[in-house]
Short mmCIF file of C-alpha atoms in Angstrom, two decimals:
data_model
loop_
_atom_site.label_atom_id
_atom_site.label_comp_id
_atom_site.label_asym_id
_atom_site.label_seq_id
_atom_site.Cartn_x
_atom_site.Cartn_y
_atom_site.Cartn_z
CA UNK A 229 4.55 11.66 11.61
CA UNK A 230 4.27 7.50 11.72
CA UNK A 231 7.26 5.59 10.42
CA UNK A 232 7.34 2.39 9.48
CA UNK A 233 10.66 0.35 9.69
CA UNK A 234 11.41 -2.94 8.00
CA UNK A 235 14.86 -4.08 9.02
CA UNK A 236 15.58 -7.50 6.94
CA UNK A 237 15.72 -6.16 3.38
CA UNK A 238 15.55 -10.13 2.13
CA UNK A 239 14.80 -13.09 3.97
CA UNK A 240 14.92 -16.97 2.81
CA UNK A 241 13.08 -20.17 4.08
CA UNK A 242 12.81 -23.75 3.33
CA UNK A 243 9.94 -24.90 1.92
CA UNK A 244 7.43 -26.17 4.99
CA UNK A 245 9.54 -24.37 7.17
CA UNK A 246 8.72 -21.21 9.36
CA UNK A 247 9.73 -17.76 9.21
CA UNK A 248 9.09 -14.48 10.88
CA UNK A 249 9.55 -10.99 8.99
CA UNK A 250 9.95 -8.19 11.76
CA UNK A 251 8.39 -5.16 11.40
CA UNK A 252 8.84 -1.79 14.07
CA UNK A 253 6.60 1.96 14.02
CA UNK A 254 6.42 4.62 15.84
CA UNK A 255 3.79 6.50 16.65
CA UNK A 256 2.14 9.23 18.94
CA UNK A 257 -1.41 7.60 18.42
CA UNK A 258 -3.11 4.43 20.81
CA UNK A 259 -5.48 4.05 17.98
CA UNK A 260 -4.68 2.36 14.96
CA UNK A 261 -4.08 -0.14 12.17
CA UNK A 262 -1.51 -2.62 11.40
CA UNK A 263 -1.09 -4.25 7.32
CA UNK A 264 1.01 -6.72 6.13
CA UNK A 265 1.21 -6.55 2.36
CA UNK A 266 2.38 -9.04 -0.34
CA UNK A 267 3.64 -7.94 -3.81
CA UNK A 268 5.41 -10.21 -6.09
CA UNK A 269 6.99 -10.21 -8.83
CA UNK A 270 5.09 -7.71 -11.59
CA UNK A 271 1.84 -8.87 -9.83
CA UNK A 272 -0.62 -6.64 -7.60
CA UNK A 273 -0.39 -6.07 -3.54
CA UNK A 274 -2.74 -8.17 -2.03
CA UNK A 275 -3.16 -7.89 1.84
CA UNK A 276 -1.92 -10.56 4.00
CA UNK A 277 -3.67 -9.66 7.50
CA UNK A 278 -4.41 -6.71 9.28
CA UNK A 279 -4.60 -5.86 13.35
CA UNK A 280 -6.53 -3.11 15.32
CA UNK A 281 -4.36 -2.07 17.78
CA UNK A 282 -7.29 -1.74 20.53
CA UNK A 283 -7.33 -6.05 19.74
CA UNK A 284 -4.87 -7.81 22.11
CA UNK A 285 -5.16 -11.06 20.58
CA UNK A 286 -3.21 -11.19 17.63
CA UNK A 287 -4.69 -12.00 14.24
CA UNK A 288 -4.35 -15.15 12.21
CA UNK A 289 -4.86 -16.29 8.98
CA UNK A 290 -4.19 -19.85 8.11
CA UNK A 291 -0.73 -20.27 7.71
CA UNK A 292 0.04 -16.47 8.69
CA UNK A 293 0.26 -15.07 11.98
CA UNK A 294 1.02 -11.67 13.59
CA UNK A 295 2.98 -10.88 16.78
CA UNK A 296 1.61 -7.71 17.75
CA UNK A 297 3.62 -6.26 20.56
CA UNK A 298 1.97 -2.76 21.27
CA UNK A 299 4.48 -1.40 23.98
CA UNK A 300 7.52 -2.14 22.13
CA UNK A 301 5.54 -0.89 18.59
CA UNK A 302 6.61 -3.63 17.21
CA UNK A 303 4.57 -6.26 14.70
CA UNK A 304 5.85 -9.34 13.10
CA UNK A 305 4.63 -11.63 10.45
CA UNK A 306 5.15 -15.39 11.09
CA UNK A 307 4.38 -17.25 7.67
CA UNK A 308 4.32 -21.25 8.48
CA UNK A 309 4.85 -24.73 6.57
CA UNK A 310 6.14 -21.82 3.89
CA UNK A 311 5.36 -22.92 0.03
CA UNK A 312 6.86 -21.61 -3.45
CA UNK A 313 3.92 -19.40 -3.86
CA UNK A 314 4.94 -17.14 -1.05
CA UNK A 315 7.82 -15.73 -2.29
CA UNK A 316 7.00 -12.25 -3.16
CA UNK A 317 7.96 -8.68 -1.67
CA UNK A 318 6.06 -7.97 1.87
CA UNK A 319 5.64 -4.92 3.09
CA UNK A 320 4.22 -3.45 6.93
CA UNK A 321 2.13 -0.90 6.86
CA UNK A 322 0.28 1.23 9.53
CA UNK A 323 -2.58 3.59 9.06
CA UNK A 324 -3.97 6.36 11.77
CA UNK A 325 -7.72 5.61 13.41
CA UNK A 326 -8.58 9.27 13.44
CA UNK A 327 -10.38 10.76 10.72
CA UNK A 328 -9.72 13.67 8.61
CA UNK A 329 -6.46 14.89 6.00
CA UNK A 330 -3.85 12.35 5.11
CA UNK A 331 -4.87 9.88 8.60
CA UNK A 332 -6.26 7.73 5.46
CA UNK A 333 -3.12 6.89 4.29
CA UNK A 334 -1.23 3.55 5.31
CA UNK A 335 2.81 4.49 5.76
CA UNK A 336 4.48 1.72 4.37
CA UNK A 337 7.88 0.26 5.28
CA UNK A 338 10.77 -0.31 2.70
CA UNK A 339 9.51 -3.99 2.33
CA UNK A 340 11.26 -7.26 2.90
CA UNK A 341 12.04 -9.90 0.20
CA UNK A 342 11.13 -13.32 0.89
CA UNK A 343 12.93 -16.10 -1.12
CA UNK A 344 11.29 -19.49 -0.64
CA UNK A 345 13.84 -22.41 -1.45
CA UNK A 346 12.70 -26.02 -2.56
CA UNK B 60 -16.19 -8.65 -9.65
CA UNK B 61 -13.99 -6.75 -11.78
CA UNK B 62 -11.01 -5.74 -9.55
CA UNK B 63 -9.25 -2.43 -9.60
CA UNK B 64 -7.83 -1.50 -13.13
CA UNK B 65 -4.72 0.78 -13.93
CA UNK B 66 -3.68 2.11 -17.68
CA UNK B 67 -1.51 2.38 -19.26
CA UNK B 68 1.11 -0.63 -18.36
CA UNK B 69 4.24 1.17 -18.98
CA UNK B 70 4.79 4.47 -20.14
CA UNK B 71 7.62 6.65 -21.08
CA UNK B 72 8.06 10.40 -21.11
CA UNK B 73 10.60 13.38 -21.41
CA UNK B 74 11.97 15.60 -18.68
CA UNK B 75 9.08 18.02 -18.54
CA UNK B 76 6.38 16.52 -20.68
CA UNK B 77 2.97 15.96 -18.70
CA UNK B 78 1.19 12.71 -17.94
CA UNK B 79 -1.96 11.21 -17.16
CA UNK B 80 -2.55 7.45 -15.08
CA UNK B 81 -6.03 6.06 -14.85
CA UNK B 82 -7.96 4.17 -12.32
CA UNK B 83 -10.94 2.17 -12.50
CA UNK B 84 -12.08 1.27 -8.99
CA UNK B 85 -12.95 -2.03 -7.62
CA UNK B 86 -17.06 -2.07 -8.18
CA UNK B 87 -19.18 -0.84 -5.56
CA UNK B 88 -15.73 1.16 -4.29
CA UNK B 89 -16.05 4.85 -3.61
CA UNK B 90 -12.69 5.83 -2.66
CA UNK B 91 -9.40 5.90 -4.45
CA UNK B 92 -5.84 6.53 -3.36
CA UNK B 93 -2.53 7.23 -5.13
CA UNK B 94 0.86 5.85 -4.51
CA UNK B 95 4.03 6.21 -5.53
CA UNK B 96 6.35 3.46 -5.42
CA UNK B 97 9.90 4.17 -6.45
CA UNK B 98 12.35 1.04 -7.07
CA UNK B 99 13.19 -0.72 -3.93
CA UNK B 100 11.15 1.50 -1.62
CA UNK B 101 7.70 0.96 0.32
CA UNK B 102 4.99 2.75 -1.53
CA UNK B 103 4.42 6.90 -0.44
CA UNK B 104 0.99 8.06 -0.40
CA UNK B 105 0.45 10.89 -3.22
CA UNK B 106 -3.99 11.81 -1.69
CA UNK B 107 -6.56 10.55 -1.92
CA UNK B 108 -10.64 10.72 -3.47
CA UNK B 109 -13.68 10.50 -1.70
CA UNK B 110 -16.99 10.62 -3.54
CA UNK B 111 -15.19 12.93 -6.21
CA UNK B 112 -12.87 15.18 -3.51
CA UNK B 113 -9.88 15.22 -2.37
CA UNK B 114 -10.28 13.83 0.90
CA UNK B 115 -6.18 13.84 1.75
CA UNK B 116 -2.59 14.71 0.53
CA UNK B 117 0.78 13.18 1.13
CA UNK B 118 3.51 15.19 0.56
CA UNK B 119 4.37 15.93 -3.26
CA UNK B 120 4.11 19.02 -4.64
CA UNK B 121 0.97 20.83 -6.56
CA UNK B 122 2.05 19.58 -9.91
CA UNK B 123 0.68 16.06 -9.12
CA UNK B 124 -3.08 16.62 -9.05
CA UNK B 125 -6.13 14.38 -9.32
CA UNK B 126 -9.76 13.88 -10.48
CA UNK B 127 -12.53 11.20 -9.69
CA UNK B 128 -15.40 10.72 -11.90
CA UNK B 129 -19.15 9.87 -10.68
CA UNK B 130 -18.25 6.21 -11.36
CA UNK B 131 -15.49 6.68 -9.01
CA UNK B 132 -12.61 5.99 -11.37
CA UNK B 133 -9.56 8.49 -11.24
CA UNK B 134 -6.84 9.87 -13.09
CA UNK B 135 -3.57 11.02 -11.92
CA UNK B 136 -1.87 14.02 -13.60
CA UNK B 137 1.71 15.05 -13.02
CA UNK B 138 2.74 18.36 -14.74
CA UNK B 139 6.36 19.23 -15.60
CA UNK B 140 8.02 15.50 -15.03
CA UNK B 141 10.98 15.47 -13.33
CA UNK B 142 13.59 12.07 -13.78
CA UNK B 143 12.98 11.56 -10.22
CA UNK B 144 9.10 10.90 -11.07
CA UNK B 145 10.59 7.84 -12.62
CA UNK B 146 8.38 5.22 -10.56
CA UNK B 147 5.72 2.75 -10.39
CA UNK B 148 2.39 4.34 -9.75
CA UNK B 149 -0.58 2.64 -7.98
CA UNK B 150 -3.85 3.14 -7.75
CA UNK B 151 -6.06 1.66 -4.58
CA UNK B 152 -9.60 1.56 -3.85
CA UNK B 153 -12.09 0.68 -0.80
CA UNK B 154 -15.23 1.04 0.20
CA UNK B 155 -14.91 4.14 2.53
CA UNK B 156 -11.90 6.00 3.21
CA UNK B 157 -10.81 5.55 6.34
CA UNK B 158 -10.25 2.73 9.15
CA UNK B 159 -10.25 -0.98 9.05
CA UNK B 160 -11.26 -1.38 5.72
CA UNK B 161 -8.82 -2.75 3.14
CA UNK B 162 -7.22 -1.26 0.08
CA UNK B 163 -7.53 -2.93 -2.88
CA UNK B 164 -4.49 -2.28 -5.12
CA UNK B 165 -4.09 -2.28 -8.80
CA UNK B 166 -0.98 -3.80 -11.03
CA UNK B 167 -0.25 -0.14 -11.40
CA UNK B 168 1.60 1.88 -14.05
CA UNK B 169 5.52 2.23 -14.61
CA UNK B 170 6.69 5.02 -15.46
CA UNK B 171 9.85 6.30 -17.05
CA UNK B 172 11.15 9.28 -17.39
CA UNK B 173 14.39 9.66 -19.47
#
């Protein structure tokens, strides 16, 4: 079974400053997904970014960024020039490639909160 | 676009009193998942519905079942409530089940049981 370990249960940044939320798996598969999820406060998950793990080049979107290390299953989430707005719950989440069953699932971690300070 | 609905909001219930969640799926969405989110944890995966079937279970026992309709909304039934079922409840859809493609989530339902 895939586990999903998020090890910084809250995190803070300065606004416009940088931060990276870590985020470690393990697996038995070489095929498969990577999430990063934000939730905040009593409002819906939205997705942040996503990897394939067959992609070496790590994935970007605007101001986030992924450090996809595939050896060390490890995948980090670097949010830049951090505003107000992205202080929320964020949670890492893998999902299997192969078909069939409960591979459809993404495994989420325990989540880190991210504080944003003005 | 209408994005994926959940009702009710809240919702409280007795130690072994029965309950029903609804799901209205993102349009043009034919698959809808389940999860369980207790307080401070990562959401667990309860199954999942693919053009009306089951299509995969996480594991939680029989007396949380499911149905999808031929619009491809869902309901969630849990039988027998236990205070552990005490949780928010969340309801995802995408347009197939399986790889790449993202999950759309809904504000979900909270539910108490006392």
């Amino acid at each position: 079974a895939q586990t999903v370990t998020q090890s910084q249960p809250e995190m803070s940044v300065q606004e416009a400053e940088t931060v990276t939320l870590s985020c470690t798996y393990d697996t038995s598969e070489s095929d498969y997904y990577l999430f990063w999820y934000k939730q905040p406060p009593s409002r819906q998950m939205i997705l942040v970014i996503r990897q394939e793990a067959y992609k070496q080049q790590n994935a970007t979107e605007n101001r986030f960024s992924v450090n996809f290390q595939k050896a060390a299953k490890s995948f980090s989430l670097k949010i830049s020039d951090s505003q107000l707005g992205d202080a929320a719950m964020y949670f890492c989440a893998y999902r299997s490639a192969n078909s069939g069953g409960s591979n459809y699932k993404l495994t989420f971690g325990k989540g880190t909160l991210l504080t944003v300070n003005p | 676009e209408t994005g994926v609905t959940q009702s009710p909001t809240h919702l409280i219930k007795t130690r072994g009193q029965q309950v029903t969640l609804r799901c209205s799926s993102q349009s043009g969405h034919n698959t809808v998942s389940w999860y369980q989110q207790a307080l401070g944890q990562g959401p667990q995966f309860i199954f999942q519905y693919y053009r009306e079937e089951e299509n995969g279970r996480g594991n939680f026992p029989p007396r949380f079942s499911g149905l999808q309709f031929p619009n491809y909304s869902s309901e969630l039934n849990v039988n027998a409530l236990e205070l552990d079922d005490s949780a928010l409840y969340l309801c995802a859809s995408s347009p197939r089940p399986k790889g790449y493609n993202e999950q759309f989530f809904g504000p979900g339902t909270r539910l108490t049981v006392l």
